[in-house]
Amino acid sequence: MTKTFTPAAKRGGSLKRNLGLWAIVGLGLGYMTPTVVFDTFGLVARDTNNVVPLAYLVALIVMMFTAVSYGKMSGAIPSAGSAYTYVRESIHPNAGFMVGWTSLIDYMLLPMVNCLIIRSYLEAVFPGTPGWIWVVLYCILVTGVIYFTMRGTSNLNMVLLVFSIVVMVVFVVMVWAQLRDGEGAGSIASTQPFFHEGVQMSAVLTGATIVCFSFIGFDAVTMYVEEAKSPKIVPRAILLTVVLGGAIFLVAGYFTQLRFQNWEVFAPDGDMQFVEDSTLPLIGQFVGGPVLQAVLTAAGFAATLASGLASHASVSRMLLVMGRNNVLPKKFFGHINAKTHTPTFNIVLTGVVSLLAMAFTLEIISAFINFGALIAFTAVNVSVIAWFAIKQGRRKTPKDIFNFIVMPGIGMILTGVLWANLSLGALIGGGAWAALGFVYLVFLTKGFKKKVSAFDEIQPVTGYNKVPEGLDAD
């Protein structure tokens, strides 16, 4: 039976605790958009010299270490708030604020990415219709669904996710048959998608930074801890999201790379439009003609819509936490609608921001997203060391040293390497955003004379207090 809790009338309402393990994993996988492997395939193939699966493998390894750290911290500090919560409690409130501020850029922009991909699909199908029309219609649809029900978000997300994965399985089977008949590499077993002459590790790392934003779904599931049936299922959901998502990306990327050994097939006569926008429609056309092109595009549309629902809902919850703790104006950002049990102001605001998809490209937006995401991932690995090894003193046995120093240390180094390989534009733009956050931090703390308000949830809104006893909740 679904339980709700309303601590005060002025709060307006509460979030419902009704999401099980697979519902949360589904939201995470939906967030990751499985079909994005086809959207960015040409771009990543170009930048890595045709070793797309290797780029995904590198990103998956990095994310696995970081996912373990997320699982440890979500168990120790079961609070909707993610990376900035962990940094605040394990290191310092000001450090937590800065991590939260940089994370805000990727959470706010992820819904825009999905809107942008949908726009590119519909422009390809209806070339005579202005792209801004599709952007507006998409934003109205997604905002409306999430506005009225979180449960509806979960259910619709699962339907769309299952459909897209089924189509991807059909695609892999068709490519398998074509490879067996001599198309592409002419074999289903080859090392070419992972290594061949001319492959450079620096280029692979660049490709890994492009694809790593697709893994952000495992981080986003921590936002649903308030709505999980039990907080204990969240660490398992994190790991399952990474493993299943990574497996989908690797398998799809591997067979696609075998079928298309050179990215230039997507750029006839040097036209880079499809490489820089989305190669999904062309991949479908080359493999199965107009029929598969239509079906694969429909699957991409479904997966992207599922991701749009999940990312839109997650950023709304993030803004809710910030509003409740007066990091942002509480009257607006901290409000939950008593009828819909959703943070309606945040949901509408996210929809308005997504309208900017009219003017940006996928490559630019993904670069900015990765700036914030990789800083957050690095910070969570650091938090494990600070919380367990330093604060709790768990560094005296080989097991503790391995779990709380070596493992997160490796994760920290790996995410740092990817961050260092971001484009110069992403580093400059992200740095400017971080600088703005620092100025805002100085304002909030009156020149560091007072403690900054917490990003983490300090009020029991679903029947329990998500900040464990003994933590500083000021």
GROMACS .gro file of C-alpha atoms in nm:
model
  474
    1MET     CA    1   0.000   0.000   0.000
    2THR     CA    2   0.138   0.342  -0.096
    3LYS     CA    3   0.232   0.560   0.201
    4THR     CA    4   0.243   0.937   0.204
    5PHE     CA    5   0.334   1.185   0.474
    6THR     CA    6   0.245   1.551   0.506
    7PRO     CA    7   0.449   1.719   0.779
    8ALA     CA    8   0.285   2.061   0.758
    9ALA     CA    9  -0.004   2.220   0.575
   10LYS     CA   10   0.210   2.494   0.437
   11ARG     CA   11   0.421   2.236   0.258
   12GLY     CA   12   0.126   2.180   0.026
   13GLY     CA   13   0.185   1.806  -0.028
   14SER     CA   14   0.435   1.520  -0.019
   15LEU     CA   15   0.611   1.290  -0.262
   16LYS     CA   16   0.473   0.936  -0.289
   17ARG     CA   17   0.688   0.637  -0.185
   18ASN     CA   18   0.584   0.392  -0.457
   19LEU     CA   19   0.886   0.309  -0.679
   20GLY     CA   20   1.034  -0.042  -0.660
   21LEU     CA   21   1.379  -0.164  -0.767
   22TRP     CA   22   1.298  -0.224  -1.133
   23ALA     CA   23   1.093   0.092  -1.164
   24ILE     CA   24   1.398   0.291  -1.051
   25VAL     CA   25   1.632   0.090  -1.276
   26GLY     CA   26   1.390   0.153  -1.562
   27LEU     CA   27   1.400   0.526  -1.495
   28GLY     CA   28   1.780   0.509  -1.487
   29LEU     CA   29   1.803   0.316  -1.814
   30GLY     CA   30   1.547   0.545  -1.970
   31TYR     CA   31   1.758   0.839  -1.859
   32MET     CA   32   2.057   0.682  -2.035
   33THR     CA   33   1.866   0.658  -2.367
   34PRO     CA   34   1.992   0.321  -2.506
   35THR     CA   35   1.946   0.426  -2.870
   36VAL     CA   36   2.181   0.722  -2.825
   37VAL     CA   37   2.458   0.482  -2.929
   38PHE     CA   38   2.319   0.518  -3.283
   39ASP     CA   39   2.268   0.893  -3.259
   40THR     CA   40   2.632   0.966  -3.172
   41PHE     CA   41   2.786   0.670  -3.357
   42GLY     CA   42   2.919   0.868  -3.652
   43LEU     CA   43   3.061   1.142  -3.431
   44VAL     CA   44   3.237   0.899  -3.195
   45ALA     CA   45   3.358   0.680  -3.485
   46ARG     CA   46   3.513   0.986  -3.648
   47ASP     CA   47   3.689   1.099  -3.331
   48THR     CA   48   3.816   0.752  -3.231
   49ASN     CA   49   3.914   0.624  -3.575
   50ASN     CA   50   3.631   0.369  -3.581
   51VAL     CA   51   3.654   0.206  -3.238
   52VAL     CA   52   3.323   0.314  -3.088
   53PRO     CA   53   3.287   0.003  -2.865
   54LEU     CA   54   3.629   0.073  -2.711
   55ALA     CA   55   3.518   0.425  -2.618
   56TYR     CA   56   3.210   0.278  -2.448
   57LEU     CA   57   3.420   0.015  -2.273
   58VAL     CA   58   3.654   0.280  -2.130
   59ALA     CA   59   3.358   0.489  -2.016
   60LEU     CA   60   3.191   0.182  -1.863
   61ILE     CA   61   3.502   0.092  -1.662
   62VAL     CA   62   3.520   0.446  -1.525
   63MET     CA   63   3.150   0.446  -1.442
   64MET     CA   64   3.172   0.108  -1.266
   65PHE     CA   65   3.425   0.240  -1.014
   66THR     CA   66   3.218   0.551  -0.965
   67ALA     CA   67   2.893   0.353  -0.933
   68VAL     CA   68   3.043   0.153  -0.649
   69SER     CA   69   3.129   0.479  -0.474
   70TYR     CA   70   2.775   0.609  -0.529
   71GLY     CA   71   2.638   0.290  -0.380
   72LYS     CA   72   2.855   0.324  -0.068
   73MET     CA   73   2.762   0.687  -0.015
   74SER     CA   74   2.390   0.641  -0.084
   75GLY     CA   75   2.387   0.370   0.183
   76ALA     CA   76   2.572   0.587   0.433
   77ILE     CA   77   2.376   0.906   0.358
   78PRO     CA   78   2.036   0.806   0.214
   79SER     CA   79   1.928   1.153   0.106
   80ALA     CA   80   1.790   1.279  -0.222
   81GLY     CA   81   2.061   1.519  -0.325
   82SER     CA   82   2.329   1.301  -0.481
   83ALA     CA   83   2.692   1.414  -0.519
   84TYR     CA   84   2.662   1.750  -0.347
   85THR     CA   85   2.501   1.586  -0.041
   86TYR     CA   86   2.788   1.344  -0.005
   87VAL     CA   87   3.053   1.613  -0.046
   88ARG     CA   88   2.878   1.843   0.201
   89GLU     CA   89   2.866   1.580   0.475
   90SER     CA   90   3.204   1.419   0.412
   91ILE     CA   91   3.418   1.722   0.324
   92HIS     CA   92   3.266   2.069   0.374
   93PRO     CA   93   2.934   2.249   0.310
   94ASN     CA   94   3.099   2.502   0.077
   95ALA     CA   95   3.256   2.222  -0.129
   96GLY     CA   96   2.918   2.050  -0.144
   97PHE     CA   97   2.759   2.369  -0.271
   98MET     CA   98   3.012   2.404  -0.552
   99VAL     CA   99   2.967   2.041  -0.659
  100GLY     CA  100   2.592   2.089  -0.653
  101TRP     CA  101   2.618   2.406  -0.856
  102THR     CA  102   2.832   2.243  -1.125
  103SER     CA  103   2.598   1.940  -1.127
  104LEU     CA  104   2.305   2.172  -1.189
  105ILE     CA  105   2.433   2.255  -1.536
  106ASP     CA  106   2.423   1.894  -1.655
  107TYR     CA  107   2.087   1.818  -1.494
  108MET     CA  108   1.929   2.128  -1.645
  109LEU     CA  109   2.072   2.058  -1.991
  110LEU     CA  110   1.998   1.685  -2.015
  111PRO     CA  111   1.627   1.738  -2.088
  112MET     CA  112   1.736   1.978  -2.363
  113VAL     CA  113   1.950   1.705  -2.521
  114ASN     CA  114   1.650   1.477  -2.552
  115CYS     CA  115   1.444   1.759  -2.697
  116LEU     CA  116   1.720   1.833  -2.946
  117ILE     CA  117   1.740   1.469  -3.061
  118ILE     CA  118   1.363   1.450  -3.103
  119ARG     CA  119   1.377   1.769  -3.308
  120SER     CA  120   1.641   1.616  -3.539
  121TYR     CA  121   1.431   1.302  -3.592
  122LEU     CA  122   1.119   1.495  -3.682
  123GLU     CA  123   1.308   1.736  -3.906
  124ALA     CA  124   1.436   1.432  -4.100
  125VAL     CA  125   1.085   1.290  -4.136
  126PHE     CA  126   0.916   1.626  -4.202
  127PRO     CA  127   1.187   1.842  -4.365
  128GLY     CA  128   0.943   2.116  -4.458
  129THR     CA  129   0.833   2.186  -4.101
  130PRO     CA  130   1.032   2.438  -3.891
  131GLY     CA  131   1.222   2.268  -3.610
  132TRP     CA  132   1.098   2.507  -3.342
  133ILE     CA  133   0.746   2.365  -3.377
  134TRP     CA  134   0.865   2.017  -3.273
  135VAL     CA  135   1.057   2.165  -2.981
  136VAL     CA  136   0.748   2.342  -2.848
  137LEU     CA  137   0.520   2.040  -2.890
  138TYR     CA  138   0.771   1.807  -2.722
  139CYS     CA  139   0.819   2.037  -2.424
  140ILE     CA  140   0.443   2.068  -2.375
  141LEU     CA  141   0.398   1.688  -2.386
  142VAL     CA  142   0.677   1.596  -2.143
  143THR     CA  143   0.606   1.880  -1.903
  144GLY     CA  144   0.238   1.787  -1.896
  145VAL     CA  145   0.297   1.419  -1.819
  146ILE     CA  146   0.535   1.487  -1.530
  147TYR     CA  147   0.323   1.776  -1.401
  148PHE     CA  148   0.032   1.549  -1.318
  149THR     CA  149   0.187   1.221  -1.200
  150MET     CA  150   0.524   1.075  -1.112
  151ARG     CA  151   0.381   0.723  -1.129
  152GLY     CA  152   0.263   0.792  -1.480
  153THR     CA  153   0.619   0.894  -1.560
  154SER     CA  154   0.751   0.560  -1.436
  155ASN     CA  155   0.491   0.350  -1.617
  156LEU     CA  156   0.520   0.533  -1.950
  157ASN     CA  157   0.899   0.533  -1.921
  158MET     CA  158   0.902   0.152  -1.884
  159VAL     CA  159   0.677   0.098  -2.187
  160LEU     CA  160   0.893   0.321  -2.407
  161LEU     CA  161   1.214   0.164  -2.276
  162VAL     CA  162   1.100  -0.193  -2.345
  163PHE     CA  163   0.991  -0.100  -2.697
  164SER     CA  164   1.325   0.061  -2.781
  165ILE     CA  165   1.525  -0.233  -2.645
  166VAL     CA  166   1.315  -0.484  -2.844
  167VAL     CA  167   1.385  -0.290  -3.163
  168MET     CA  168   1.756  -0.281  -3.080
  169VAL     CA  169   1.753  -0.660  -3.041
  170VAL     CA  170   1.589  -0.692  -3.384
  171PHE     CA  171   1.856  -0.460  -3.526
  172VAL     CA  172   2.140  -0.671  -3.380
  173VAL     CA  173   1.988  -0.990  -3.522
  174MET     CA  174   1.962  -0.833  -3.868
  175VAL     CA  175   2.322  -0.710  -3.855
  176TRP     CA  176   2.433  -1.054  -3.734
  177ALA     CA  177   2.273  -1.211  -4.044
  178GLN     CA  178   2.432  -0.954  -4.274
  179LEU     CA  179   2.777  -1.006  -4.123
  180ARG     CA  180   2.737  -1.381  -4.170
  181ASP     CA  181   2.654  -1.317  -4.538
  182GLY     CA  182   2.973  -1.114  -4.589
  183GLU     CA  183   2.857  -0.758  -4.526
  184GLY     CA  184   3.082  -0.520  -4.333
  185ALA     CA  185   3.360  -0.706  -4.154
  186GLY     CA  186   3.217  -1.037  -4.275
  187SER     CA  187   3.244  -1.190  -3.928
  188ILE     CA  188   3.067  -1.163  -3.593
  189ALA     CA  189   3.389  -1.226  -3.401
  190SER     CA  190   3.658  -0.962  -3.449
  191THR     CA  191   3.894  -0.740  -3.250
  192GLN     CA  192   3.863  -0.460  -3.506
  193PRO     CA  193   3.595  -0.265  -3.311
  194PHE     CA  194   3.839  -0.246  -3.017
  195PHE     CA  195   4.180  -0.219  -3.179
  196HIS     CA  196   4.339  -0.177  -3.518
  197GLU     CA  197   4.632   0.010  -3.670
  198GLY     CA  198   4.610   0.385  -3.625
  199VAL     CA  199   4.406   0.384  -3.303
  200GLN     CA  200   4.539   0.634  -3.047
  201MET     CA  201   4.450   0.624  -2.679
  202SER     CA  202   4.414   1.001  -2.663
  203ALA     CA  203   4.147   0.982  -2.933
  204VAL     CA  204   3.973   0.698  -2.749
  205LEU     CA  205   3.963   0.908  -2.432
  206THR     CA  206   3.809   1.192  -2.632
  207GLY     CA  207   3.544   0.952  -2.755
  208ALA     CA  208   3.487   0.827  -2.402
  209THR     CA  209   3.418   1.182  -2.284
  210ILE     CA  210   3.154   1.213  -2.557
  211VAL     CA  211   2.973   0.894  -2.459
  212CYS     CA  212   3.008   0.918  -2.081
  213PHE     CA  213   2.710   1.154  -2.049
  214SER     CA  214   2.491   0.860  -2.156
  215PHE     CA  215   2.579   0.688  -1.826
  216ILE     CA  216   2.450   0.971  -1.611
  217GLY     CA  217   2.133   0.771  -1.550
  218PHE     CA  218   2.294   0.578  -1.265
  219ASP     CA  219   2.365   0.907  -1.088
  220ALA     CA  220   2.014   1.033  -1.153
  221VAL     CA  221   1.847   0.738  -0.979
  222THR     CA  222   1.972   0.870  -0.645
  223MET     CA  223   1.722   1.151  -0.696
  224TYR     CA  224   1.439   0.900  -0.651
  225VAL     CA  225   1.540   0.790  -0.302
  226GLU     CA  226   1.242   0.985  -0.163
  227GLU     CA  227   1.005   0.782  -0.379
  228ALA     CA  228   1.173   0.440  -0.344
  229LYS     CA  229   0.972   0.183  -0.149
  230SER     CA  230   1.285   0.136   0.062
  231PRO     CA  231   1.610   0.339   0.061
  232LYS     CA  232   1.803   0.009   0.076
  233ILE     CA  233   1.723  -0.074  -0.286
  234VAL     CA  234   1.894   0.237  -0.425
  235PRO     CA  235   2.257   0.104  -0.417
  236ARG     CA  236   2.145  -0.207  -0.608
  237ALA     CA  237   1.955   0.009  -0.855
  238ILE     CA  238   2.268   0.217  -0.917
  239LEU     CA  239   2.484  -0.085  -0.999
  240LEU     CA  240   2.218  -0.255  -1.211
  241THR     CA  241   2.165   0.063  -1.412
  242VAL     CA  242   2.535   0.089  -1.495
  243VAL     CA  243   2.581  -0.281  -1.579
  244LEU     CA  244   2.268  -0.316  -1.792
  245GLY     CA  245   2.312   0.020  -1.963
  246GLY     CA  246   2.678  -0.049  -2.037
  247ALA     CA  247   2.595  -0.393  -2.178
  248ILE     CA  248   2.336  -0.244  -2.412
  249PHE     CA  249   2.578   0.022  -2.537
  250LEU     CA  250   2.861  -0.229  -2.587
  251VAL     CA  251   2.659  -0.488  -2.778
  252ALA     CA  252   2.487  -0.234  -3.003
  253GLY     CA  253   2.812  -0.043  -3.061
  254TYR     CA  254   3.006  -0.363  -3.136
  255PHE     CA  255   2.768  -0.491  -3.405
  256THR     CA  256   2.722  -0.146  -3.556
  257GLN     CA  257   3.098  -0.099  -3.580
  258LEU     CA  258   3.137  -0.439  -3.750
  259ARG     CA  259   2.870  -0.344  -4.000
  260PHE     CA  260   3.005   0.008  -4.063
  261GLN     CA  261   3.384  -0.010  -4.046
  262ASN     CA  262   3.438   0.347  -4.163
  263TRP     CA  263   3.248   0.653  -4.040
  264GLU     CA  264   3.281   0.823  -4.381
  265VAL     CA  265   2.987   0.619  -4.508
  266PHE     CA  266   2.770   0.862  -4.311
  267ALA     CA  267   2.929   1.167  -4.478
  268PRO     CA  268   2.878   1.131  -4.855
  269ASP     CA  269   3.067   1.394  -5.054
  270GLY     CA  270   3.211   1.529  -4.732
  271ASP     CA  271   2.871   1.637  -4.595
  272MET     CA  272   2.909   1.621  -4.215
  273GLN     CA  273   2.546   1.699  -4.129
  274PHE     CA  274   2.446   1.346  -4.031
  275VAL     CA  275   2.773   1.281  -3.848
  276GLU     CA  276   2.730   1.588  -3.630
  277ASP     CA  277   2.354   1.557  -3.576
  278SER     CA  278   2.229   1.197  -3.563
  279THR     CA  279   2.337   0.894  -3.767
  280LEU     CA  280   2.049   0.679  -3.639
  281PRO     CA  281   1.821   0.725  -3.945
  282LEU     CA  282   2.104   0.641  -4.187
  283ILE     CA  283   2.207   0.334  -3.987
  284GLY     CA  284   1.851   0.205  -4.004
  285GLN     CA  285   1.828   0.274  -4.377
  286PHE     CA  286   2.157   0.101  -4.463
  287VAL     CA  287   2.077  -0.207  -4.256
  288GLY     CA  288   1.708  -0.259  -4.334
  289GLY     CA  289   1.588  -0.006  -4.586
  290PRO     CA  290   1.298   0.234  -4.531
  291VAL     CA  291   1.112  -0.010  -4.303
  292LEU     CA  292   1.392  -0.054  -4.049
  293GLN     CA  293   1.475   0.314  -4.079
  294ALA     CA  294   1.120   0.400  -3.974
  295VAL     CA  295   1.113   0.140  -3.696
  296LEU     CA  296   1.458   0.230  -3.559
  297THR     CA  297   1.372   0.599  -3.570
  298ALA     CA  298   1.052   0.520  -3.381
  299ALA     CA  299   1.258   0.329  -3.122
  300GLY     CA  300   1.499   0.618  -3.095
  301PHE     CA  301   1.204   0.851  -3.052
  302ALA     CA  302   1.060   0.626  -2.779
  303ALA     CA  303   1.392   0.591  -2.594
  304THR     CA  304   1.459   0.963  -2.616
  305LEU     CA  305   1.110   1.042  -2.490
  306ALA     CA  306   1.166   0.800  -2.199
  307SER     CA  307   1.494   0.972  -2.121
  308GLY     CA  308   1.323   1.309  -2.146
  309LEU     CA  309   1.063   1.203  -1.890
  310ALA     CA  310   1.327   1.068  -1.649
  311SER     CA  311   1.569   1.360  -1.680
  312HIS     CA  312   1.293   1.621  -1.659
  313ALA     CA  313   1.159   1.459  -1.342
  314SER     CA  314   1.504   1.429  -1.184
  315VAL     CA  315   1.606   1.790  -1.227
  316SER     CA  316   1.268   1.895  -1.089
  317ARG     CA  317   1.344   1.696  -0.773
  318MET     CA  318   1.693   1.844  -0.752
  319LEU     CA  319   1.551   2.196  -0.765
  320LEU     CA  320   1.294   2.092  -0.503
  321VAL     CA  321   1.568   1.996  -0.257
  322MET     CA  322   1.749   2.324  -0.321
  323GLY     CA  323   1.428   2.520  -0.269
  324ARG     CA  324   1.338   2.347   0.057
  325ASN     CA  325   1.670   2.444   0.202
  326ASN     CA  326   1.663   2.804   0.075
  327VAL     CA  327   1.955   2.760  -0.161
  328LEU     CA  328   1.698   2.883  -0.412
  329PRO     CA  329   1.383   3.081  -0.319
  330LYS     CA  330   1.172   2.837  -0.119
  331LYS     CA  331   0.836   2.984  -0.215
  332PHE     CA  332   0.880   2.870  -0.573
  333PHE     CA  333   1.137   2.589  -0.582
  334GLY     CA  334   1.033   2.422  -0.256
  335HIS     CA  335   0.662   2.396  -0.338
  336ILE     CA  336   0.484   2.061  -0.389
  337ASN     CA  337   0.137   2.073  -0.541
  338ALA     CA  338  -0.116   1.922  -0.298
  339LYS     CA  339  -0.325   1.770  -0.579
  340THR     CA  340  -0.058   1.626  -0.809
  341HIS     CA  341   0.210   1.555  -0.542
  342THR     CA  342   0.471   1.700  -0.780
  343PRO     CA  343   0.697   2.012  -0.768
  344THR     CA  344   0.501   2.188  -1.041
  345PHE     CA  345   0.700   2.513  -1.057
  346ASN     CA  346   1.027   2.323  -1.111
  347ILE     CA  347   0.867   2.102  -1.375
  348VAL     CA  348   0.742   2.399  -1.577
  349LEU     CA  349   1.075   2.581  -1.541
  350THR     CA  350   1.263   2.279  -1.675
  351GLY     CA  351   1.026   2.271  -1.971
  352VAL     CA  352   1.095   2.637  -2.044
  353VAL     CA  353   1.473   2.580  -2.036
  354SER     CA  354   1.431   2.286  -2.275
  355LEU     CA  355   1.290   2.527  -2.533
  356LEU     CA  356   1.649   2.640  -2.591
  357ALA     CA  357   1.690   2.320  -2.795
  358MET     CA  358   1.581   2.537  -3.087
  359ALA     CA  359   1.924   2.697  -3.101
  360PHE     CA  360   2.193   2.446  -2.988
  361THR     CA  361   2.367   2.136  -3.128
  362LEU     CA  362   2.408   1.797  -2.962
  363GLU     CA  363   2.787   1.821  -2.961
  364ILE     CA  364   2.792   2.154  -2.775
  365ILE     CA  365   2.530   2.060  -2.515
  366SER     CA  366   2.683   1.719  -2.440
  367ALA     CA  367   3.021   1.881  -2.381
  368PHE     CA  368   2.877   2.115  -2.116
  369ILE     CA  369   2.689   1.828  -1.956
  370ASN     CA  370   3.006   1.624  -1.925
  371PHE     CA  371   3.183   1.911  -1.748
  372GLY     CA  372   2.942   1.905  -1.456
  373ALA     CA  373   2.890   1.530  -1.455
  374LEU     CA  374   3.260   1.439  -1.441
  375ILE     CA  375   3.324   1.686  -1.160
  376ALA     CA  376   3.038   1.528  -0.965
  377PHE     CA  377   3.166   1.177  -1.033
  378THR     CA  378   3.515   1.269  -0.919
  379ALA     CA  379   3.378   1.435  -0.607
  380VAL     CA  380   3.178   1.126  -0.507
  381ASN     CA  381   3.490   0.911  -0.525
  382VAL     CA  382   3.671   1.165  -0.306
  383SER     CA  383   3.376   1.159  -0.066
  384VAL     CA  384   3.415   0.785  -0.005
  385ILE     CA  385   3.772   0.839   0.107
  386ALA     CA  386   3.679   1.140   0.321
  387TRP     CA  387   3.374   0.977   0.485
  388PHE     CA  388   3.491   0.622   0.550
  389ALA     CA  389   3.872   0.634   0.556
  390ILE     CA  390   3.916   0.973   0.726
  391LYS     CA  391   3.601   1.055   0.925
  392GLN     CA  392   3.528   0.699   1.035
  393GLY     CA  393   3.891   0.588   1.049
  394ARG     CA  394   3.827   0.278   0.838
  395ARG     CA  395   4.179   0.250   0.696
  396LYS     CA  396   4.346   0.001   0.930
  397THR     CA  397   4.273  -0.330   0.758
  398PRO     CA  398   4.361  -0.439   0.402
  399LYS     CA  399   3.990  -0.480   0.326
  400ASP     CA  400   3.906  -0.127   0.437
  401ILE     CA  401   4.206   0.019   0.255
  402PHE     CA  402   4.095  -0.154  -0.064
  403ASN     CA  403   3.725  -0.061  -0.029
  404PHE     CA  404   3.759   0.295   0.096
  405ILE     CA  405   4.090   0.418  -0.048
  406VAL     CA  406   4.207   0.209  -0.344
  407MET     CA  407   3.873   0.162  -0.524
  408PRO     CA  408   3.751   0.522  -0.495
  409GLY     CA  409   4.105   0.644  -0.563
  410ILE     CA  410   4.106   0.462  -0.896
  411GLY     CA  411   3.763   0.599  -0.976
  412MET     CA  412   3.879   0.952  -0.892
  413ILE     CA  413   4.182   0.924  -1.119
  414LEU     CA  414   3.983   0.778  -1.408
  415THR     CA  415   3.709   1.040  -1.398
  416GLY     CA  416   3.977   1.308  -1.367
  417VAL     CA  417   4.144   1.178  -1.684
  418LEU     CA  418   3.818   1.199  -1.878
  419TRP     CA  419   3.754   1.549  -1.744
  420ALA     CA  420   4.099   1.660  -1.861
  421ASN     CA  421   4.013   1.540  -2.213
  422LEU     CA  422   3.705   1.760  -2.249
  423SER     CA  423   3.705   2.018  -2.527
  424LEU     CA  424   3.846   2.362  -2.456
  425GLY     CA  425   3.503   2.518  -2.510
  426ALA     CA  426   3.348   2.292  -2.247
  427LEU     CA  427   3.624   2.374  -1.997
  428ILE     CA  428   3.586   2.748  -2.055
  429GLY     CA  429   3.206   2.746  -2.044
  430GLY     CA  430   3.194   2.513  -1.746
  431GLY     CA  431   3.458   2.716  -1.568
  432ALA     CA  432   3.252   3.031  -1.618
  433TRP     CA  433   2.947   2.858  -1.470
  434ALA     CA  434   3.153   2.741  -1.171
  435ALA     CA  435   3.285   3.095  -1.122
  436LEU     CA  436   2.930   3.227  -1.117
  437GLY     CA  437   2.846   2.967  -0.855
  438PHE     CA  438   3.138   3.076  -0.641
  439VAL     CA  439   3.016   3.437  -0.650
  440TYR     CA  440   2.668   3.317  -0.550
  441LEU     CA  441   2.823   3.115  -0.266
  442VAL     CA  442   2.998   3.426  -0.135
  443PHE     CA  443   2.664   3.607  -0.145
  444LEU     CA  444   2.475   3.330   0.035
  445THR     CA  445   2.736   3.301   0.309
  446LYS     CA  446   2.786   3.680   0.340
  447GLY     CA  447   3.153   3.645   0.260
  448PHE     CA  448   3.189   3.300   0.426
  449LYS     CA  449   3.072   3.439   0.760
  450LYS     CA  450   2.779   3.195   0.781
  451LYS     CA  451   2.724   2.836   0.683
  452VAL     CA  452   2.568   2.780   0.341
  453SER     CA  453   2.226   2.616   0.336
  454ALA     CA  454   2.224   2.246   0.263
  455PHE     CA  455   2.134   2.101  -0.076
  456ASP     CA  456   2.038   1.775   0.093
  457GLU     CA  457   1.689   1.701   0.222
  458ILE     CA  458   1.668   1.768   0.598
  459GLN     CA  459   1.290   1.742   0.641
  460PRO     CA  460   1.092   1.415   0.663
  461VAL     CA  461   0.856   1.439   0.366
  462THR     CA  462   0.779   1.070   0.306
  463GLY     CA  463   0.761   0.928   0.656
  464TYR     CA  464   1.127   0.928   0.757
  465ASN     CA  465   1.418   1.166   0.792
  466LYS     CA  466   1.667   1.106   0.513
  467VAL     CA  467   1.961   1.258   0.699
  468PRO     CA  468   2.087   0.999   0.952
  469GLU     CA  469   2.108   1.097   1.317
  470GLY     CA  470   2.434   1.261   1.408
  471LEU     CA  471   2.477   1.448   1.079
  472ASP     CA  472   2.483   1.825   1.079
  473ALA     CA  473   2.154   1.930   0.923
  474ASP     CA  474   2.203   2.304   0.951
   0.00000   0.00000   0.00000
